[in-house]
Short mmCIF file of C-alpha atoms in Angstrom, two decimals:
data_model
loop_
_atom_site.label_atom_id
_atom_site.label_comp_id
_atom_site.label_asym_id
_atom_site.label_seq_id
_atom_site.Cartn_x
_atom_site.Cartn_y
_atom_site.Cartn_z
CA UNK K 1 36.79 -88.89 174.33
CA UNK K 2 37.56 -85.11 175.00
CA UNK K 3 36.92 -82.73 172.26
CA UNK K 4 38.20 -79.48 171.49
CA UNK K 5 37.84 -76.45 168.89
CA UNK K 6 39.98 -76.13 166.05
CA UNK K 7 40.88 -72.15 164.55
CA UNK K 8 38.42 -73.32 161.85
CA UNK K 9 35.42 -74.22 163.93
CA UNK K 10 35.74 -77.96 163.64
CA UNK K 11 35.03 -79.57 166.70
CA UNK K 12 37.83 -82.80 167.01
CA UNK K 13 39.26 -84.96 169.81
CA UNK K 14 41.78 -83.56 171.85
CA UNK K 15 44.37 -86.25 170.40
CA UNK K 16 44.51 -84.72 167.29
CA UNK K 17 45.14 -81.28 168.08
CA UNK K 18 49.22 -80.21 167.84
CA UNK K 19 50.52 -78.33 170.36
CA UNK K 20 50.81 -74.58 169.26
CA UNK K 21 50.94 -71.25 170.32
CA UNK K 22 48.30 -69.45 172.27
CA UNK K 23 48.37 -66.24 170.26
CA UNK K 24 46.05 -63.55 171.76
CA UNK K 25 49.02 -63.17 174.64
CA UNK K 26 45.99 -60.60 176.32
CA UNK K 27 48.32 -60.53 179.55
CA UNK K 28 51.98 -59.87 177.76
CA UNK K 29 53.72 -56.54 179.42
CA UNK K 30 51.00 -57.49 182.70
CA UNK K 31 52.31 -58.46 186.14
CA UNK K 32 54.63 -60.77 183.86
CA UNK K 33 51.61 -63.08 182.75
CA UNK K 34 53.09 -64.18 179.04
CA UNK K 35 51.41 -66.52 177.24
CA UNK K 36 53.71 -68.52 175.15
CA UNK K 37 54.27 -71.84 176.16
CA UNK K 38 53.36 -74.87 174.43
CA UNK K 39 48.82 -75.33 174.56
CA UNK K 40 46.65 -77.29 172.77
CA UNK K 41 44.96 -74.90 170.13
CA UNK K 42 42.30 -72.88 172.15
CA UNK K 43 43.34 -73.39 175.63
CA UNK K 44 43.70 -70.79 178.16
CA UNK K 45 47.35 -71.12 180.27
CA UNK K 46 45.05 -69.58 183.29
CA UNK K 47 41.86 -70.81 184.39
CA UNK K 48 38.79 -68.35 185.20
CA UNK K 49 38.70 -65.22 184.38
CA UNK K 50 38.68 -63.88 187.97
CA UNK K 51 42.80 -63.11 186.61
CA UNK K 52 41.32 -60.96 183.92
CA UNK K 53 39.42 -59.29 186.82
CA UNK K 54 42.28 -58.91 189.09
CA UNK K 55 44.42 -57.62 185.96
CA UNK K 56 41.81 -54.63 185.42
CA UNK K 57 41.96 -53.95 189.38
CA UNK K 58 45.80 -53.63 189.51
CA UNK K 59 45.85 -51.36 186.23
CA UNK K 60 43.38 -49.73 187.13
CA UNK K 61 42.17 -50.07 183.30
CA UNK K 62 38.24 -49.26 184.29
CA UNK K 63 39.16 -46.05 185.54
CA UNK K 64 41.28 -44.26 183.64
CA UNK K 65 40.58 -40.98 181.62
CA UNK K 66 37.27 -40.08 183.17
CA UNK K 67 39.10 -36.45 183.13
CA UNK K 68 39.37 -36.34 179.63
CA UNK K 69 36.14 -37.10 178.64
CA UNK K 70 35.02 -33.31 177.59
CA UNK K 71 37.24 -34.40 174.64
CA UNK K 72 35.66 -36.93 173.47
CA UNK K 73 32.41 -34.77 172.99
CA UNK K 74 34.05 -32.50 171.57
CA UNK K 75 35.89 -34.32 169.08
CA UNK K 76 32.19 -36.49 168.61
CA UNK K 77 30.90 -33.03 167.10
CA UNK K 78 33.45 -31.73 165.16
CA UNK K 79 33.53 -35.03 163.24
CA UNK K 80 30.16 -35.36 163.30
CA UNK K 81 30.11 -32.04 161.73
CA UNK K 82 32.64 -32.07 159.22
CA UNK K 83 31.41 -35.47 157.56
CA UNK K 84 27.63 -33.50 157.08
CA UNK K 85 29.45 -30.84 154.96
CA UNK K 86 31.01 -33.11 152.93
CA UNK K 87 27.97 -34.89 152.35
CA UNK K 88 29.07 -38.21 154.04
CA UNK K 89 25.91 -38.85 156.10
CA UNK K 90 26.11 -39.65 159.66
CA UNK K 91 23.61 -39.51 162.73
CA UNK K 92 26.45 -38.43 164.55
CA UNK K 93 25.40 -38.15 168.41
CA UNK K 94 26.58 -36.68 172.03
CA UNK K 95 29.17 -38.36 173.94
CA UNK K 96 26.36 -38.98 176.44
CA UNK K 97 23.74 -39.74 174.86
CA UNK K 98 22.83 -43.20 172.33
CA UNK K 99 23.49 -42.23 168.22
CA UNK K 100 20.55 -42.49 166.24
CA UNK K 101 22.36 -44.13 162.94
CA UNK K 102 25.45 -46.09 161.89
CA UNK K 103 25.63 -45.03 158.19
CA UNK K 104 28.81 -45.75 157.53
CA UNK K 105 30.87 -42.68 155.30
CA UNK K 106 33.32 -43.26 153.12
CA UNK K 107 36.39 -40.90 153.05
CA UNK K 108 36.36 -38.73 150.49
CA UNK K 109 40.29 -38.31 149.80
CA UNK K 110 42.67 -40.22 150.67
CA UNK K 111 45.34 -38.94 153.36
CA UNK K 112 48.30 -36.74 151.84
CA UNK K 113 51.77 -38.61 151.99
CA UNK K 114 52.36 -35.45 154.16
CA UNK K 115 50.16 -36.76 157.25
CA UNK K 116 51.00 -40.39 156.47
CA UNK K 117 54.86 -38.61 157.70
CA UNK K 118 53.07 -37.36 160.93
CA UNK K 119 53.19 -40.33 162.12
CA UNK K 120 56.38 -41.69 161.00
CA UNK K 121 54.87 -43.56 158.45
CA UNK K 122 54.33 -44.33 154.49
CA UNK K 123 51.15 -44.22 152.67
CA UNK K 124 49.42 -47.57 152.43
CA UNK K 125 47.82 -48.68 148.94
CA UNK K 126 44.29 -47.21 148.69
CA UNK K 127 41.70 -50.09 149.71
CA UNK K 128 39.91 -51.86 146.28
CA UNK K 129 36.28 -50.84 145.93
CA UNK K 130 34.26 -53.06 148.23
CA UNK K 131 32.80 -56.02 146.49
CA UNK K 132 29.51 -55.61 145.13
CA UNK K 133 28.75 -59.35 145.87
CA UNK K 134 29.89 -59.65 149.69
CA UNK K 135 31.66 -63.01 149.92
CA UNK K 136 29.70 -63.99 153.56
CA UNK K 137 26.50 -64.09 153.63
CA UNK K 138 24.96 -64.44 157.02
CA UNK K 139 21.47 -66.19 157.92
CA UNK K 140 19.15 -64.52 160.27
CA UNK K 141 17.85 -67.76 161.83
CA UNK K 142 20.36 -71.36 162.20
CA UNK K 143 23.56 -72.06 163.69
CA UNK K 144 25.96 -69.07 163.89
CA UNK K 145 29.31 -69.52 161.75
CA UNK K 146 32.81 -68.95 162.59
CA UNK K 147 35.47 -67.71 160.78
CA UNK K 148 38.89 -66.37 161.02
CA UNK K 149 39.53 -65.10 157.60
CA UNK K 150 37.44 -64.22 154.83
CA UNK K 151 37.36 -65.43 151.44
CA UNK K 152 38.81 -62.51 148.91
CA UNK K 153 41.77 -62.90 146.18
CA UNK K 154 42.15 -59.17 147.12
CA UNK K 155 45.32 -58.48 148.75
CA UNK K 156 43.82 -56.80 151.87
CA UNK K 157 43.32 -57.65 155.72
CA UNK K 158 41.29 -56.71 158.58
CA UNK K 159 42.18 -54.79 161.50
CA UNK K 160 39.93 -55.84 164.49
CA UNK K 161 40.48 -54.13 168.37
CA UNK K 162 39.45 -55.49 171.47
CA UNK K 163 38.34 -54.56 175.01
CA UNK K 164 38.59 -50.76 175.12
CA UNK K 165 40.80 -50.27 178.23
CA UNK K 166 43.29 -47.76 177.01
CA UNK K 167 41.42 -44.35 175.53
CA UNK K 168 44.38 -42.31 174.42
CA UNK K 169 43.35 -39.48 171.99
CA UNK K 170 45.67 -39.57 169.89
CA UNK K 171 44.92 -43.12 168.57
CA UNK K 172 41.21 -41.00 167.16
CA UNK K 173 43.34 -38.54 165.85
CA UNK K 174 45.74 -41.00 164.09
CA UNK K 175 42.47 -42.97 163.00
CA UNK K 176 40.97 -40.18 161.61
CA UNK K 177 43.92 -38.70 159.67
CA UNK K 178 45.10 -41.78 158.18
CA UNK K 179 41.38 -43.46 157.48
CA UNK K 180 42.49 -46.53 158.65
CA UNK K 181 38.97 -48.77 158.70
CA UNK K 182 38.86 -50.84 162.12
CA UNK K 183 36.48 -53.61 163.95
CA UNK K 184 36.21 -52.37 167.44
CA UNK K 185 35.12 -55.49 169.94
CA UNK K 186 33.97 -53.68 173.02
CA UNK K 187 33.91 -55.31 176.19
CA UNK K 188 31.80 -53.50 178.79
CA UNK K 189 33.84 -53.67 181.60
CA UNK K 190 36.78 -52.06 180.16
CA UNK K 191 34.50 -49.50 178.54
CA UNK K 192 31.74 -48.00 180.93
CA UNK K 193 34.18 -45.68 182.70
CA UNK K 194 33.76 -43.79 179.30
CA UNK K 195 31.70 -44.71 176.58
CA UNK K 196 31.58 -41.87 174.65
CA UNK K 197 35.53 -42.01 174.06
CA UNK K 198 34.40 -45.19 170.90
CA UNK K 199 31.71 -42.21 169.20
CA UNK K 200 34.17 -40.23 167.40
CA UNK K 201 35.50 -43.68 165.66
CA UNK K 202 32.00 -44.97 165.33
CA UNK K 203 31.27 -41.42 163.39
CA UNK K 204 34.37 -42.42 161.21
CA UNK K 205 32.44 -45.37 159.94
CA UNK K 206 34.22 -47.73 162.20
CA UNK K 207 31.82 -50.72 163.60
CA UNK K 208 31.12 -51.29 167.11
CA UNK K 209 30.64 -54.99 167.86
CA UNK K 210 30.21 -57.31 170.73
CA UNK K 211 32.98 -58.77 173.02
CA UNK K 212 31.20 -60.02 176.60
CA UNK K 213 30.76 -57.69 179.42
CA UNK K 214 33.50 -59.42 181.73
CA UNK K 215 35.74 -61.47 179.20
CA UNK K 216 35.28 -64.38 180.74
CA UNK K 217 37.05 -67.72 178.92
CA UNK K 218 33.11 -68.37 177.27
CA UNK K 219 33.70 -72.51 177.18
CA UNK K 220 34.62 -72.97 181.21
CA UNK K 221 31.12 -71.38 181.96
CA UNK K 222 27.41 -73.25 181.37
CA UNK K 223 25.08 -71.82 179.08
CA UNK K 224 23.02 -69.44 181.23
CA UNK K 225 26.59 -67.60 182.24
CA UNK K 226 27.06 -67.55 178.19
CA UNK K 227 24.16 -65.75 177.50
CA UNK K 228 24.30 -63.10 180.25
CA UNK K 229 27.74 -62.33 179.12
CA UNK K 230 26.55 -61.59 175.31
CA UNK K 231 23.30 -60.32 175.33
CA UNK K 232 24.72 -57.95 178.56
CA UNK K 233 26.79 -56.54 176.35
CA UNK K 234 24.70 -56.64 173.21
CA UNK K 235 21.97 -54.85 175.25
CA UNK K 236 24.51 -51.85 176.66
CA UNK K 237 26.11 -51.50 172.92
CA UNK K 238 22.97 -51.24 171.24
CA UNK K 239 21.48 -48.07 173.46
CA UNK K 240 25.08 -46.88 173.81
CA UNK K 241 25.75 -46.41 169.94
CA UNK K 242 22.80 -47.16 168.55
CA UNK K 243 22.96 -50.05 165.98
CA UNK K 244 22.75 -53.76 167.53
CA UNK K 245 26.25 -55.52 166.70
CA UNK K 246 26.69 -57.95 164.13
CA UNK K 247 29.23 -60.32 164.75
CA UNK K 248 30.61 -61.53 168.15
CA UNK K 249 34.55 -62.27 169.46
CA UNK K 250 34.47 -64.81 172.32
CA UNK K 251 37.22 -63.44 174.92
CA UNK K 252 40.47 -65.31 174.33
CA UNK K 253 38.83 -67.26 171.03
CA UNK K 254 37.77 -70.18 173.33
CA UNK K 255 34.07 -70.85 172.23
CA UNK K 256 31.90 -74.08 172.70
CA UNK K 257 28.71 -75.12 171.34
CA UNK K 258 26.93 -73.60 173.68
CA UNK K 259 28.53 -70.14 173.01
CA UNK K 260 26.98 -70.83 169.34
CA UNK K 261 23.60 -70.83 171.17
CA UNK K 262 23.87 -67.98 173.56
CA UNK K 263 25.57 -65.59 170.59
CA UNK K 264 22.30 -66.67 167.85
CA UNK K 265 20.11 -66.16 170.82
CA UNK K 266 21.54 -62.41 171.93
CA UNK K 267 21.24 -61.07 168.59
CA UNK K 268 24.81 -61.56 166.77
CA UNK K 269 25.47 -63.33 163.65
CA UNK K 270 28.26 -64.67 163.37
CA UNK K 271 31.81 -65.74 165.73
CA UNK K 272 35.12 -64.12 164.33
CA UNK K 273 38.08 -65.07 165.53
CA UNK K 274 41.72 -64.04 163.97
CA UNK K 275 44.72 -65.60 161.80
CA UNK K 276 47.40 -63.05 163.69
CA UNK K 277 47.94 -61.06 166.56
CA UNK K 278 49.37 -57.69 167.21
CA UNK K 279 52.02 -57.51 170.76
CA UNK K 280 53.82 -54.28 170.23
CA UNK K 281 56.38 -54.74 167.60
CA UNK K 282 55.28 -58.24 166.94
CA UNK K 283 53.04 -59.72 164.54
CA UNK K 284 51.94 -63.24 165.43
CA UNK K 285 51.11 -65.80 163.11
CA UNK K 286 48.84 -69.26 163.55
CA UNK K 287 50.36 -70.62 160.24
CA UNK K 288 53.79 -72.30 159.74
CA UNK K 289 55.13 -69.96 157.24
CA UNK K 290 54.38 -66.69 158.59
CA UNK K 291 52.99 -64.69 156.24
CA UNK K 292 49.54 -62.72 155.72
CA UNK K 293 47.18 -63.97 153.08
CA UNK K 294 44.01 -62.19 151.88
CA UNK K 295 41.45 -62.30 153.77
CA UNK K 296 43.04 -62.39 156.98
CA UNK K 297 41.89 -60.86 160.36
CA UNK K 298 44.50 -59.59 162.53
CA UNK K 299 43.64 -58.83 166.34
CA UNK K 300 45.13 -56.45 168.32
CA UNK K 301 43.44 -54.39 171.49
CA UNK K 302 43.43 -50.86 172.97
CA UNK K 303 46.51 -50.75 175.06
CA UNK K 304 48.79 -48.40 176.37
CA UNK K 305 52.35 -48.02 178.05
CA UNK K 306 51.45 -49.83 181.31
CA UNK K 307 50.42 -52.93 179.06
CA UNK K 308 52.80 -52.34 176.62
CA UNK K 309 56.30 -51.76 178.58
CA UNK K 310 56.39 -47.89 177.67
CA UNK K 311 54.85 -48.13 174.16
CA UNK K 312 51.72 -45.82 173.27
CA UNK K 313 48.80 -47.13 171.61
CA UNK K 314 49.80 -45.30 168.32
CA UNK K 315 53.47 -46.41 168.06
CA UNK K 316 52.10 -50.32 168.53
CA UNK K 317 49.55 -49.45 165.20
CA UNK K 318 51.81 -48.02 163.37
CA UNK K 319 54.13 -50.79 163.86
CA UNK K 320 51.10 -52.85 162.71
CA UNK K 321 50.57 -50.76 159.83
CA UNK K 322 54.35 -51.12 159.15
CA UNK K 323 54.00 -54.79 159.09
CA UNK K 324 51.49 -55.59 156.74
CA UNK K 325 52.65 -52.72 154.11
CA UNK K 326 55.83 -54.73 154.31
CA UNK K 327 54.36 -57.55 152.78
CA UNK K 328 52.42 -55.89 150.07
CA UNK K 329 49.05 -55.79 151.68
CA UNK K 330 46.30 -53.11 153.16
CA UNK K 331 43.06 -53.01 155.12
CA UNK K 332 39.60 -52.88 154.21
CA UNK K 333 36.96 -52.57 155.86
CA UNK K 334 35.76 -56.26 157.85
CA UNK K 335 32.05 -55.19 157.63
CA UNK K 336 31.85 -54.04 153.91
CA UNK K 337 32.87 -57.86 153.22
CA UNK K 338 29.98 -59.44 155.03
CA UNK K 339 26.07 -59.45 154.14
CA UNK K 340 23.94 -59.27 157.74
CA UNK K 341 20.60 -60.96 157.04
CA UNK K 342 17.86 -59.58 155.02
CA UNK K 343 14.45 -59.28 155.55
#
């Protein structure tokens, strides 16, 4: 009997899955790839990721803003620099070169409701303290657990962004003057044309984790492919910013057993997966009802107007934002609610 994965990790026949929405819709806005037909939970509506390949070849993704990279460094140091004098303690680094640290500062004060304005936008309610007792704790050794939300009767949510094609400055700028905490999942092949463009977040306390280094669909490919893919990219992340990744996103949330193995044998802890999706104006949901609940981890990527039909990377987070103000919520911080291993 086949078997598939469920959003909660449970492995069950196929038979027993409903048909729902595939809800990462990477393609949406692309060469009119839009996935929203009927799928069993998991699926992929195309079948290798030689599409995903093609995709980055026609945009062109790989290659852009290699001119604007003298930026970047520059931007890297002056936040570097402004978080020593106010005492927030960073390593900091060169857009070249690995950083040494990933202390991760907090923000001293909270954005005015004037720059909250800047970019057509309201202040969010400041983030609740982080909780002293993290609610997932993660083993160094044993099977690797997924999750999609995490446990907290806190009303906040988690912002997580994939890939890394689109580098618009601006988005660092927004970032930094709104302290909006993200997850960045960075997958190599959308990110090696500039690495250094991620630093500036990084040095904002944002955490750099591990997405593949060719987003393949991880459960079409055997185990040996698996592990390339994740320790690849766990080995290029690590000397790039300096800190090893913690938790892994399999491309397109399809994952198998065998991605369990390769991701506890590369290094990361733990499989995180989403509860909604971010396309443009859009919040998708996996549940019936619609709504956000606490604890939730939404997933959107770095895109820009060619993959979003004219819309900047910016305008489609502050729509974000806009959406989960709306229904009372705000974001913390994914890390600061998750214990790595000790010892």
């Amino acid at each position: 009997m086949k078997e598939v994965t469920t959003s909660t990790g449970d492995i069950v026949p196929e038979s027993a899955i409903e048909k729902s929405l595939f809800t990462e819709n990477w393609h949406e806005g692309v060469n009119g790839l839009v996935n929203q037909r009927p799928l069993p939970h998991g699926r992929v509506p195309f079948p290798a990721e030689s599409r995903t390949a093609r995709h980055l070849r026609k945009t062109g993704a790989v290659k852009r803003h290699n001119r604007q990279s003298w930026f970047y460094g520059a931007l890297t140091g002056a936040v570097v620099a402004a978080m020593a004098a106010s005492s927030c303690g960073t390593g900091g680094g060169s857009a070249t070169g690995p950083v040494t640290t990933s202390s991760q500062p907090a923000p001293t004060t909270p954005p005015s409701a004037t720059t909250w304005q800047k970019w057509g936008l309201t202040p969010l309610p400041a983030p609740p303290k982080p909780p002293a007792d993290r609610p997932v704790k993660l083993s160094a050794t044993g099977t690797v657990p997924v999750f999609a939300h995490l446990p907290t009767s806190q009303k906040v949510v988690f912002i997580t962004v994939d890939d890394g094609a689109e580098k618009d400055p601006k988005f660092i700028e927004m970032i930094g003057d709104l302290k909006i905490p993200i997850t960045m999942f960075l997958m190599n092949d959308t990110i090696k044309s500039d690495y250094g463009y991620f630093k500036p977040l990084q040095a904002m306390g944002n955490h750099i984790q591990n997405h593949t280094l060719h987003h393949p669909v991880m459960n079409t490919i055997p185990l040996a492919r698996q592990k390339e893919e994740v320790c690849g990219d766990q080995k290029i992340l690590t000397h790039q910013y300096g800190t090893a990744p913690l938790l892994f996103r399999p491309p397109y949330g399809s994952y198998n057993s065998d991605t369990k193995t390769a991701v506890g044998e590369c290094g990361p802890r733990a499989i995180v997966r989403w509860r909604e999706s971010m396309q443009i104006t859009t919040l998708r949901y996996q549940e019936a009802d619609k709504k956000l609940r606490p604890g939730d981890i939404i997933l959107t990527h770095f895109r820009g107007p060619k993959e979003l039909k004219g819309t900047t990377m910016t305008e489609m987070f502050g729509n974000l934002l806009k959406r989960i103000q709306k229904q009372g919520f705000t974001v913390a911080r994914l890390e600061d609610y998750i214990q790595p291993p000790t010892g």
